[in-house]
Amino acid sequence: MTTAFARLSLTDFRSYERAELALDGRPVFLVGPNGAGKTNLLEAISLLTPGRGLRGAASAELGRRLPGEVQGRAWAVAAVVERDGEPTRIGTGVETPGAARRSVRLEGEAVPPGRLADHQRQVWLTPAQDRLFLEGAGDRRRFFDRLVFAAEPGHAAHASAYEKSQRERLRLLTDGPPDPAWLSALEARMAEAGTLLAEARARTLAALQEEIDGRGDRPFPLAKLSLTGDWERMAAQGVELAEIEARLARALLAARERDAAAGRSLTGPHRGDLAVIHAEKDRPAAECSTGEQKALILNLVLGQAARLSRAESAPNPILLLDEVAAHLDRRRRAALFDEIEALKLQAFLTGTDEHLFEDLKGRAQGVHVDASGLAILDTE
């Protein structure tokens, strides 16, 4: 289903006192100097999905602050999103400065954050992910979980349930008293949620690999993907979910003493990792050049976006690509723009130089961003 933002509105968000942007459904490129607020605008858009946005910032950090102000102001991000031509008003923000929890509204009515995924879904790539293959497994796991979440919004609820039970279990093991009955109940919850996490990851990886393998005529390196976690491997091998859940519960029971001594949980799907191999070179992504790593990550994002764009029962994904164009050569930039247009996706791209988006002019909206605000560029 075709999905796009038709209007965005920011109030006291980050560097913006107030900003309005009317959109026509085409891709959007944002140009302006460093520090002008381009990434702030992408972050605002990313908060129109469940979760903490592309920076992972707490709500209390997002309000605009003038020099000398210690606490950020109350803030709001609102939008009109059109799905197959039907408009829906969505919004999020806090009414009290420094509030820890943001509220979400749909057509003016308060709703749970998860309802946002019914109207639009997002996939993003930021400079913070440039070192994805060089950092720890947790960063790759969060990146991949974001791709899973774009396809299966329920994945976030399973992750939250798993993490909550994991924290409570570890608190009992380290601080006591280690009540066996309560530990068993927590481990049962972890096993159930953890099995669903592993299954969704394995299912998404298989579908994404199939998508990438079928797109070999593009100037982006093909990748061979795998998940290193035991539980994800079981799911990929077709082991019955009830069996995976039972094995995970037994593993958690057996690990109590070890986890208590270590002060952390050493068993479960939170220990898995995403492995990526540059297929043509048969080399781990971590050993590839910076440009190749960027292209590999982008290929994963585009592959998932392409797959989701064909879903008949879910909204098309919206892409947020922060400073991506500057890291690609002219050929790959042109291919990226062509692919976004062919998939009929609304994408928001940022860059400091307008010339990076020459190949997009005439088929995208350009927006100049500076301290004075937002201005639509003539790109025809």
mmCIF file of C-alpha atoms in Angstrom:
data_model
loop_
_atom_site.group_PDB
_atom_site.id
_atom_site.type_symbol
_atom_site.label_atom_id
_atom_site.label_comp_id
_atom_site.label_asym_id
_atom_site.label_seq_id
_atom_site.Cartn_x
_atom_site.Cartn_y
_atom_site.Cartn_z
ATOM 1 C CA MET A 1 0.000 0.000 0.000
ATOM 2 C CA THR A 2 1.404 3.397 -0.995
ATOM 3 C CA THR A 3 2.337 5.379 2.097
ATOM 4 C CA ALA A 4 3.840 8.842 2.394
ATOM 5 C CA PHE A 5 3.924 11.846 4.680
ATOM 6 C CA ALA A 6 1.935 14.773 3.290
ATOM 7 C CA ARG A 7 2.749 17.267 6.049
ATOM 8 C CA LEU A 8 5.139 17.527 8.978
ATOM 9 C CA SER A 9 5.001 19.923 11.916
ATOM 10 C CA LEU A 10 7.567 20.398 14.698
ATOM 11 C CA THR A 11 7.127 22.476 17.837
ATOM 12 C CA ASP A 12 10.000 23.132 20.266
ATOM 13 C CA PHE A 13 11.756 20.005 19.061
ATOM 14 C CA ARG A 14 15.575 19.996 19.303
ATOM 15 C CA SER A 15 16.759 23.079 17.338
ATOM 16 C CA TYR A 16 13.309 23.914 15.950
ATOM 17 C CA GLU A 17 11.060 26.448 17.635
ATOM 18 C CA ARG A 18 8.471 25.717 14.973
ATOM 19 C CA ALA A 19 8.689 24.211 11.487
ATOM 20 C CA GLU A 20 6.146 23.189 8.864
ATOM 21 C CA LEU A 21 6.803 21.158 5.743
ATOM 22 C CA ALA A 22 4.308 20.283 3.006
ATOM 23 C CA LEU A 23 5.240 17.183 0.998
ATOM 24 C CA ASP A 24 3.979 15.687 -2.257
ATOM 25 C CA GLY A 25 4.864 12.019 -1.695
ATOM 26 C CA ARG A 26 8.096 12.021 -3.685
ATOM 27 C CA PRO A 27 11.544 11.433 -2.166
ATOM 28 C CA VAL A 28 12.907 14.400 -0.217
ATOM 29 C CA PHE A 29 16.515 15.561 0.020
ATOM 30 C CA LEU A 30 17.526 17.918 2.821
ATOM 31 C CA VAL A 31 20.581 20.082 2.238
ATOM 32 C CA GLY A 32 22.316 22.536 4.521
ATOM 33 C CA PRO A 33 25.456 23.108 6.591
ATOM 34 C CA ASN A 34 26.501 20.865 9.448
ATOM 35 C CA GLY A 35 24.502 21.643 12.568
ATOM 36 C CA ALA A 36 21.595 23.175 10.641
ATOM 37 C CA GLY A 37 19.085 20.602 11.900
ATOM 38 C CA LYS A 38 18.849 18.029 9.088
ATOM 39 C CA THR A 39 19.319 15.023 11.362
ATOM 40 C CA ASN A 40 16.993 16.616 13.925
ATOM 41 C CA LEU A 41 14.266 16.585 11.287
ATOM 42 C CA LEU A 42 14.922 12.912 10.495
ATOM 43 C CA GLU A 43 14.820 12.125 14.203
ATOM 44 C CA ALA A 44 11.458 13.850 14.502
ATOM 45 C CA ILE A 45 10.092 11.683 11.677
ATOM 46 C CA SER A 46 11.547 8.559 13.291
ATOM 47 C CA LEU A 47 9.577 9.273 16.469
ATOM 48 C CA LEU A 48 6.369 8.759 14.503
ATOM 49 C CA THR A 49 6.993 5.027 14.897
ATOM 50 C CA PRO A 50 7.059 3.014 18.140
ATOM 51 C CA GLY A 51 10.360 3.194 19.994
ATOM 52 C CA ARG A 52 12.900 5.867 20.817
ATOM 53 C CA GLY A 53 13.771 6.996 17.312
ATOM 54 C CA LEU A 54 16.954 6.829 15.299
ATOM 55 C CA ARG A 55 19.120 8.369 18.029
ATOM 56 C CA GLY A 56 17.602 6.327 20.862
ATOM 57 C CA ALA A 57 17.183 9.497 22.918
ATOM 58 C CA ALA A 58 14.963 9.780 25.964
ATOM 59 C CA SER A 59 11.881 12.002 25.657
ATOM 60 C CA ALA A 60 13.254 14.442 28.235
ATOM 61 C CA GLU A 61 16.237 15.157 25.952
ATOM 62 C CA LEU A 62 14.202 16.200 22.906
ATOM 63 C CA GLY A 63 12.713 19.531 23.968
ATOM 64 C CA ARG A 64 14.294 22.753 22.657
ATOM 65 C CA ARG A 65 16.573 24.529 25.088
ATOM 66 C CA LEU A 66 17.805 28.076 24.868
ATOM 67 C CA PRO A 67 21.214 29.043 26.305
ATOM 68 C CA GLY A 68 21.011 28.911 30.068
ATOM 69 C CA GLU A 69 17.978 26.650 30.166
ATOM 70 C CA VAL A 70 18.641 23.443 32.072
ATOM 71 C CA GLN A 71 15.492 21.571 31.080
ATOM 72 C CA GLY A 72 14.075 21.079 27.625
ATOM 73 C CA ARG A 73 10.658 22.436 26.781
ATOM 74 C CA ALA A 74 7.484 20.509 26.070
ATOM 75 C CA TRP A 75 7.669 19.389 22.444
ATOM 76 C CA ALA A 76 5.509 17.945 19.712
ATOM 77 C CA VAL A 77 5.902 16.281 16.319
ATOM 78 C CA ALA A 78 2.794 15.931 14.159
ATOM 79 C CA ALA A 79 2.141 14.676 10.657
ATOM 80 C CA VAL A 80 -0.471 13.845 8.091
ATOM 81 C CA VAL A 81 0.314 10.465 6.568
ATOM 82 C CA GLU A 82 -1.483 9.336 3.431
ATOM 83 C CA ARG A 83 -2.050 5.660 2.762
ATOM 84 C CA ASP A 84 -3.485 4.972 -0.672
ATOM 85 C CA GLY A 85 -4.655 8.585 -0.698
ATOM 86 C CA GLU A 86 -6.453 8.412 2.653
ATOM 87 C CA PRO A 87 -5.054 10.962 5.172
ATOM 88 C CA THR A 88 -4.532 10.221 8.855
ATOM 89 C CA ARG A 89 -3.310 12.666 11.496
ATOM 90 C CA ILE A 90 -0.683 11.275 13.851
ATOM 91 C CA GLY A 91 1.467 12.918 16.475
ATOM 92 C CA THR A 92 3.684 12.479 19.490
ATOM 93 C CA GLY A 93 5.294 14.605 22.170
ATOM 94 C CA VAL A 94 5.227 15.629 25.821
ATOM 95 C CA GLU A 95 2.986 18.218 27.434
ATOM 96 C CA THR A 96 5.204 18.714 30.484
ATOM 97 C CA PRO A 97 8.846 19.855 30.171
ATOM 98 C CA GLY A 98 11.233 17.038 31.010
ATOM 99 C CA ALA A 99 8.533 14.351 30.968
ATOM 100 C CA ALA A 100 9.999 10.863 30.723
ATOM 101 C CA ARG A 101 7.215 9.316 28.658
ATOM 102 C CA ARG A 102 5.825 10.697 25.421
ATOM 103 C CA SER A 103 2.219 10.405 24.411
ATOM 104 C CA VAL A 104 0.939 9.332 20.999
ATOM 105 C CA ARG A 105 -2.188 10.581 19.260
ATOM 106 C CA LEU A 106 -4.115 9.250 16.301
ATOM 107 C CA GLU A 107 -6.744 11.611 14.865
ATOM 108 C CA GLY A 108 -6.480 13.574 18.110
ATOM 109 C CA GLU A 109 -7.156 10.591 20.371
ATOM 110 C CA ALA A 110 -4.557 9.109 22.743
ATOM 111 C CA VAL A 111 -3.466 5.625 21.618
ATOM 112 C CA PRO A 112 -0.704 3.124 22.480
ATOM 113 C CA PRO A 113 2.553 3.785 20.546
ATOM 114 C CA GLY A 114 2.217 0.471 18.721
ATOM 115 C CA ARG A 115 -0.744 1.862 16.744
ATOM 116 C CA LEU A 116 1.655 4.063 14.767
ATOM 117 C CA ALA A 117 2.923 0.989 12.908
ATOM 118 C CA ASP A 118 -0.555 0.483 11.447
ATOM 119 C CA HIS A 119 -0.153 3.639 9.380
ATOM 120 C CA GLN A 120 3.503 3.798 8.378
ATOM 121 C CA ARG A 121 6.733 1.908 8.968
ATOM 122 C CA GLN A 122 10.280 3.103 8.696
ATOM 123 C CA VAL A 123 13.751 1.794 7.967
ATOM 124 C CA TRP A 124 16.753 4.031 8.564
ATOM 125 C CA LEU A 125 20.484 4.262 8.119
ATOM 126 C CA THR A 126 22.620 6.781 10.002
ATOM 127 C CA PRO A 127 26.335 7.631 10.287
ATOM 128 C CA ALA A 128 26.321 5.942 13.696
ATOM 129 C CA GLN A 129 25.877 2.649 11.829
ATOM 130 C CA ASP A 130 28.968 3.169 9.658
ATOM 131 C CA ARG A 131 30.990 1.090 12.120
ATOM 132 C CA LEU A 132 28.333 -1.593 12.389
ATOM 133 C CA PHE A 133 30.718 -4.408 11.417
ATOM 134 C CA LEU A 134 33.484 -3.139 13.696
ATOM 135 C CA GLU A 135 31.467 -2.642 16.876
ATOM 136 C CA GLY A 136 30.006 -5.200 19.275
ATOM 137 C CA ALA A 137 27.311 -7.756 18.541
ATOM 138 C CA GLY A 138 24.699 -5.662 20.351
ATOM 139 C CA ASP A 139 24.829 -2.930 17.693
ATOM 140 C CA ARG A 140 24.341 -5.428 14.869
ATOM 141 C CA ARG A 141 21.560 -7.158 16.760
ATOM 142 C CA ARG A 142 19.708 -3.866 17.277
ATOM 143 C CA PHE A 143 20.198 -2.946 13.610
ATOM 144 C CA PHE A 144 18.795 -6.273 12.461
ATOM 145 C CA ASP A 145 15.949 -6.168 14.965
ATOM 146 C CA ARG A 146 14.956 -2.823 13.457
ATOM 147 C CA LEU A 147 14.670 -4.513 10.048
ATOM 148 C CA VAL A 148 12.608 -7.300 11.613
ATOM 149 C CA PHE A 149 10.379 -4.778 13.368
ATOM 150 C CA ALA A 150 9.630 -2.977 10.080
ATOM 151 C CA ALA A 151 8.138 -6.226 8.778
ATOM 152 C CA GLU A 152 6.675 -7.532 12.049
ATOM 153 C CA PRO A 153 5.732 -4.793 14.542
ATOM 154 C CA GLY A 154 4.936 -7.419 17.177
ATOM 155 C CA HIS A 155 8.672 -8.159 17.361
ATOM 156 C CA ALA A 156 9.154 -5.103 19.598
ATOM 157 C CA ALA A 157 6.643 -6.379 22.153
ATOM 158 C CA HIS A 158 8.387 -9.756 22.299
ATOM 159 C CA ALA A 159 11.756 -8.030 22.769
ATOM 160 C CA SER A 160 10.345 -5.853 25.545
ATOM 161 C CA ALA A 161 8.796 -8.844 27.333
ATOM 162 C CA TYR A 162 12.040 -10.786 27.090
ATOM 163 C CA GLU A 163 14.190 -7.909 28.367
ATOM 164 C CA LYS A 164 11.864 -7.140 31.275
ATOM 165 C CA SER A 165 11.852 -10.745 32.475
ATOM 166 C CA GLN A 166 15.593 -10.970 31.945
ATOM 167 C CA ARG A 167 16.200 -7.930 34.170
ATOM 168 C CA GLU A 168 13.945 -9.269 36.923
ATOM 169 C CA ARG A 169 15.584 -12.694 36.793
ATOM 170 C CA LEU A 170 19.066 -11.232 37.033
ATOM 171 C CA ARG A 171 18.031 -9.009 39.944
ATOM 172 C CA LEU A 172 16.785 -12.067 41.834
ATOM 173 C CA LEU A 173 19.979 -13.987 41.085
ATOM 174 C CA THR A 174 22.346 -11.206 42.120
ATOM 175 C CA ASP A 175 20.423 -9.437 44.912
ATOM 176 C CA GLY A 176 18.224 -12.283 46.144
ATOM 177 C CA PRO A 177 16.401 -13.924 47.528
ATOM 178 C CA PRO A 178 16.568 -16.362 44.583
ATOM 179 C CA ASP A 179 13.053 -17.778 44.940
ATOM 180 C CA PRO A 180 13.042 -20.927 42.715
ATOM 181 C CA ALA A 181 9.339 -20.667 41.866
ATOM 182 C CA TRP A 182 9.593 -17.019 40.825
ATOM 183 C CA LEU A 183 12.786 -17.716 38.859
ATOM 184 C CA SER A 184 11.033 -20.548 37.018
ATOM 185 C CA ALA A 185 8.134 -18.249 36.140
ATOM 186 C CA LEU A 186 10.494 -15.578 34.807
ATOM 187 C CA GLU A 187 12.477 -18.140 32.834
ATOM 188 C CA ALA A 188 9.263 -19.473 31.302
ATOM 189 C CA ARG A 189 8.408 -15.953 30.144
ATOM 190 C CA MET A 190 11.911 -15.462 28.761
ATOM 191 C CA ALA A 191 11.748 -18.790 26.951
ATOM 192 C CA GLU A 192 8.398 -17.960 25.353
ATOM 193 C CA ALA A 193 9.349 -14.434 24.263
ATOM 194 C CA GLY A 194 12.893 -15.466 23.332
ATOM 195 C CA THR A 195 11.630 -18.229 21.066
ATOM 196 C CA LEU A 196 9.375 -15.763 19.234
ATOM 197 C CA LEU A 197 12.324 -13.364 18.883
ATOM 198 C CA ALA A 198 14.526 -16.083 17.418
ATOM 199 C CA GLU A 199 11.796 -17.256 15.046
ATOM 200 C CA ALA A 200 11.120 -13.747 13.697
ATOM 201 C CA ARG A 201 14.833 -13.102 13.183
ATOM 202 C CA ALA A 202 15.313 -16.388 11.330
ATOM 203 C CA ARG A 203 12.240 -15.779 9.184
ATOM 204 C CA THR A 204 13.327 -12.244 8.286
ATOM 205 C CA LEU A 205 16.885 -13.304 7.515
ATOM 206 C CA ALA A 206 15.720 -16.043 5.131
ATOM 207 C CA ALA A 207 13.402 -13.652 3.298
ATOM 208 C CA LEU A 208 16.038 -10.926 3.155
ATOM 209 C CA GLN A 209 18.686 -13.311 1.816
ATOM 210 C CA GLU A 210 16.290 -14.426 -0.915
ATOM 211 C CA GLU A 211 15.620 -10.786 -1.797
ATOM 212 C CA ILE A 212 19.323 -9.923 -1.981
ATOM 213 C CA ASP A 213 20.165 -13.009 -4.048
ATOM 214 C CA GLY A 214 17.545 -12.010 -6.599
ATOM 215 C CA ARG A 215 18.941 -8.506 -7.033
ATOM 216 C CA GLY A 216 22.402 -9.248 -8.397
ATOM 217 C CA ASP A 217 22.337 -6.763 -11.291
ATOM 218 C CA ARG A 218 22.880 -3.766 -9.030
ATOM 219 C CA PRO A 219 26.111 -1.932 -8.182
ATOM 220 C CA PHE A 220 25.880 -2.939 -4.527
ATOM 221 C CA PRO A 221 27.875 -5.897 -3.203
ATOM 222 C CA LEU A 222 25.902 -9.068 -2.597
ATOM 223 C CA ALA A 223 25.920 -10.315 0.973
ATOM 224 C CA LYS A 224 25.674 -13.722 2.553
ATOM 225 C CA LEU A 225 23.858 -13.448 5.849
ATOM 226 C CA SER A 226 23.695 -15.682 8.895
ATOM 227 C CA LEU A 227 22.645 -15.483 12.532
ATOM 228 C CA THR A 228 25.128 -16.915 14.996
ATOM 229 C CA GLY A 229 22.762 -17.466 17.933
ATOM 230 C CA ASP A 230 21.905 -21.056 18.853
ATOM 231 C CA TRP A 231 18.196 -20.270 19.145
ATOM 232 C CA GLU A 232 18.021 -18.506 15.783
ATOM 233 C CA ARG A 233 19.833 -21.433 14.162
ATOM 234 C CA MET A 234 17.309 -23.863 15.619
ATOM 235 C CA ALA A 235 14.450 -21.758 14.238
ATOM 236 C CA ALA A 236 16.144 -21.583 10.832
ATOM 237 C CA GLN A 237 16.552 -25.371 10.846
ATOM 238 C CA GLY A 238 12.831 -25.834 11.398
ATOM 239 C CA VAL A 239 12.957 -27.080 14.990
ATOM 240 C CA GLU A 240 9.463 -26.910 16.491
ATOM 241 C CA LEU A 241 8.874 -23.755 18.514
ATOM 242 C CA ALA A 242 7.698 -25.758 21.517
ATOM 243 C CA GLU A 243 11.004 -27.641 21.477
ATOM 244 C CA ILE A 244 13.060 -24.436 21.209
ATOM 245 C CA GLU A 245 11.095 -22.932 24.092
ATOM 246 C CA ALA A 246 11.631 -26.019 26.257
ATOM 247 C CA ARG A 247 15.362 -26.103 25.503
ATOM 248 C CA LEU A 248 15.736 -22.412 26.277
ATOM 249 C CA ALA A 249 13.905 -22.807 29.606
ATOM 250 C CA ARG A 250 16.208 -25.711 30.542
ATOM 251 C CA ALA A 251 19.289 -23.718 29.522
ATOM 252 C CA LEU A 252 18.234 -20.785 31.696
ATOM 253 C CA LEU A 253 17.646 -23.099 34.657
ATOM 254 C CA ALA A 254 21.083 -24.662 34.241
ATOM 255 C CA ALA A 255 22.728 -21.221 33.933
ATOM 256 C CA ARG A 256 21.439 -19.733 37.193
ATOM 257 C CA GLU A 257 24.594 -20.207 39.224
ATOM 258 C CA ARG A 258 26.851 -19.080 36.381
ATOM 259 C CA ASP A 259 24.726 -16.006 35.632
ATOM 260 C CA ALA A 260 24.641 -15.050 39.303
ATOM 261 C CA ALA A 261 28.451 -15.234 39.496
ATOM 262 C CA ALA A 262 28.902 -13.292 36.244
ATOM 263 C CA GLY A 263 26.303 -10.652 37.081
ATOM 264 C CA ARG A 264 24.799 -10.970 33.605
ATOM 265 C CA SER A 265 22.760 -13.388 31.539
ATOM 266 C CA LEU A 266 25.021 -15.583 29.436
ATOM 267 C CA THR A 267 22.354 -17.651 27.675
ATOM 268 C CA GLY A 268 19.560 -16.602 25.335
ATOM 269 C CA PRO A 269 18.746 -14.793 22.082
ATOM 270 C CA HIS A 270 20.187 -11.550 23.460
ATOM 271 C CA ARG A 271 23.615 -13.125 22.834
ATOM 272 C CA GLY A 272 23.168 -13.688 19.088
ATOM 273 C CA ASP A 273 24.908 -11.825 16.296
ATOM 274 C CA LEU A 274 24.407 -10.997 12.622
ATOM 275 C CA ALA A 275 27.245 -12.217 10.383
ATOM 276 C CA VAL A 276 27.678 -10.640 6.940
ATOM 277 C CA ILE A 277 30.014 -11.901 4.218
ATOM 278 C CA HIS A 278 30.901 -9.962 1.054
ATOM 279 C CA ALA A 279 29.788 -12.691 -1.361
ATOM 280 C CA GLU A 280 32.018 -11.861 -4.341
ATOM 281 C CA LYS A 281 35.165 -11.533 -2.243
ATOM 282 C CA ASP A 282 34.162 -14.252 0.239
ATOM 283 C CA ARG A 283 35.372 -11.970 3.000
ATOM 284 C CA PRO A 284 33.750 -10.921 6.302
ATOM 285 C CA ALA A 285 32.318 -7.422 6.147
ATOM 286 C CA ALA A 286 34.645 -6.310 8.946
ATOM 287 C CA GLU A 287 37.616 -6.920 6.620
ATOM 288 C CA CYS A 288 36.164 -4.899 3.734
ATOM 289 C CA SER A 289 36.841 -1.244 2.957
ATOM 290 C CA THR A 290 34.751 1.486 4.558
ATOM 291 C CA GLY A 291 32.974 2.109 1.254
ATOM 292 C CA GLU A 292 32.204 -1.573 0.813
ATOM 293 C CA GLN A 293 30.863 -1.817 4.354
ATOM 294 C CA LYS A 294 28.576 1.155 3.749
ATOM 295 C CA ALA A 295 27.336 -0.393 0.502
ATOM 296 C CA LEU A 296 26.709 -3.747 2.223
ATOM 297 C CA ILE A 297 24.639 -2.120 4.971
ATOM 298 C CA LEU A 298 22.723 -0.072 2.415
ATOM 299 C CA ASN A 299 22.010 -3.221 0.429
ATOM 300 C CA LEU A 300 20.426 -4.820 3.502
ATOM 301 C CA VAL A 301 18.254 -1.756 4.078
ATOM 302 C CA LEU A 302 17.204 -1.543 0.434
ATOM 303 C CA GLY A 303 16.553 -5.277 0.292
ATOM 304 C CA GLN A 304 14.200 -5.098 3.254
ATOM 305 C CA ALA A 305 12.521 -1.982 1.854
ATOM 306 C CA ALA A 306 12.008 -3.693 -1.516
ATOM 307 C CA ARG A 307 10.529 -6.748 0.160
ATOM 308 C CA LEU A 308 8.160 -4.693 2.291
ATOM 309 C CA SER A 309 7.130 -2.495 -0.638
ATOM 310 C CA ARG A 310 5.403 -5.510 -2.187
ATOM 311 C CA ALA A 311 3.361 -6.367 0.910
ATOM 312 C CA GLU A 312 -0.329 -5.991 0.187
ATOM 313 C CA SER A 313 -1.542 -5.887 3.769
ATOM 314 C CA ALA A 314 0.973 -3.444 5.273
ATOM 315 C CA PRO A 315 2.009 0.151 4.554
ATOM 316 C CA ASN A 316 5.029 0.796 2.354
ATOM 317 C CA PRO A 317 8.194 1.557 4.301
ATOM 318 C CA ILE A 318 9.550 5.084 4.512
ATOM 319 C CA LEU A 319 13.340 5.402 4.285
ATOM 320 C CA LEU A 320 15.439 7.744 6.413
ATOM 321 C CA LEU A 321 18.987 7.925 5.008
ATOM 322 C CA ASP A 322 21.220 10.311 6.930
ATOM 323 C CA GLU A 323 24.418 11.396 5.131
ATOM 324 C CA VAL A 324 24.366 8.281 2.941
ATOM 325 C CA ALA A 325 24.923 9.954 -0.452
ATOM 326 C CA ALA A 326 28.266 11.487 0.564
ATOM 327 C CA HIS A 327 29.754 8.022 1.155
ATOM 328 C CA LEU A 328 28.783 6.631 -2.259
ATOM 329 C CA ASP A 329 30.449 7.150 -5.618
ATOM 330 C CA ARG A 330 28.426 8.714 -8.444
ATOM 331 C CA ARG A 331 27.398 5.347 -9.903
ATOM 332 C CA ARG A 332 26.079 3.997 -6.609
ATOM 333 C CA ARG A 333 24.370 7.293 -5.766
ATOM 334 C CA ALA A 334 22.519 7.177 -9.092
ATOM 335 C CA ALA A 335 21.602 3.538 -8.497
ATOM 336 C CA LEU A 336 20.288 4.370 -5.015
ATOM 337 C CA PHE A 337 18.103 7.166 -6.378
ATOM 338 C CA ASP A 338 16.843 4.986 -9.223
ATOM 339 C CA GLU A 339 15.945 2.211 -6.807
ATOM 340 C CA ILE A 340 14.062 4.524 -4.449
ATOM 341 C CA GLU A 341 12.070 5.842 -7.394
ATOM 342 C CA ALA A 342 11.428 2.376 -8.853
ATOM 343 C CA LEU A 343 10.147 1.124 -5.498
ATOM 344 C CA LYS A 344 7.868 4.183 -5.287
ATOM 345 C CA LEU A 345 9.020 4.889 -1.760
ATOM 346 C CA GLN A 346 9.152 8.170 0.065
ATOM 347 C CA ALA A 347 12.716 8.596 1.291
ATOM 348 C CA PHE A 348 14.324 11.404 3.264
ATOM 349 C CA LEU A 349 18.024 11.903 2.488
ATOM 350 C CA THR A 350 20.413 14.455 3.988
ATOM 351 C CA GLY A 351 23.636 16.033 2.743
ATOM 352 C CA THR A 352 25.658 19.202 3.045
ATOM 353 C CA ASP A 353 26.048 19.757 -0.716
ATOM 354 C CA GLU A 354 23.195 20.109 -3.151
ATOM 355 C CA HIS A 355 25.292 18.672 -5.993
ATOM 356 C CA LEU A 356 25.106 15.233 -4.326
ATOM 357 C CA PHE A 357 21.465 15.118 -5.376
ATOM 358 C CA GLU A 358 21.798 16.300 -8.985
ATOM 359 C CA ASP A 359 20.514 12.949 -10.247
ATOM 360 C CA LEU A 360 17.388 13.352 -8.092
ATOM 361 C CA LYS A 361 16.373 16.763 -9.379
ATOM 362 C CA GLY A 362 13.095 16.730 -11.225
ATOM 363 C CA ARG A 363 11.909 13.621 -9.415
ATOM 364 C CA ALA A 364 12.226 14.651 -5.772
ATOM 365 C CA GLN A 365 11.549 17.556 -3.462
ATOM 366 C CA GLY A 366 14.530 19.524 -2.242
ATOM 367 C CA VAL A 367 14.517 21.328 1.086
ATOM 368 C CA HIS A 368 17.156 23.797 2.278
ATOM 369 C CA VAL A 369 17.738 23.648 6.025
ATOM 370 C CA ASP A 370 19.421 26.405 8.007
ATOM 371 C CA ALA A 371 19.025 28.379 11.217
ATOM 372 C CA SER A 372 16.141 30.366 9.724
ATOM 373 C CA GLY A 373 14.076 27.249 9.019
ATOM 374 C CA LEU A 374 13.036 25.099 6.062
ATOM 375 C CA ALA A 375 12.667 26.291 2.468
ATOM 376 C CA ILE A 376 11.513 24.235 -0.552
ATOM 377 C CA LEU A 377 14.049 24.323 -3.385
ATOM 378 C CA ASP A 378 13.200 24.628 -7.076
ATOM 379 C CA THR A 379 14.341 21.225 -8.366
ATOM 380 C CA GLU A 380 12.496 21.081 -11.697
#
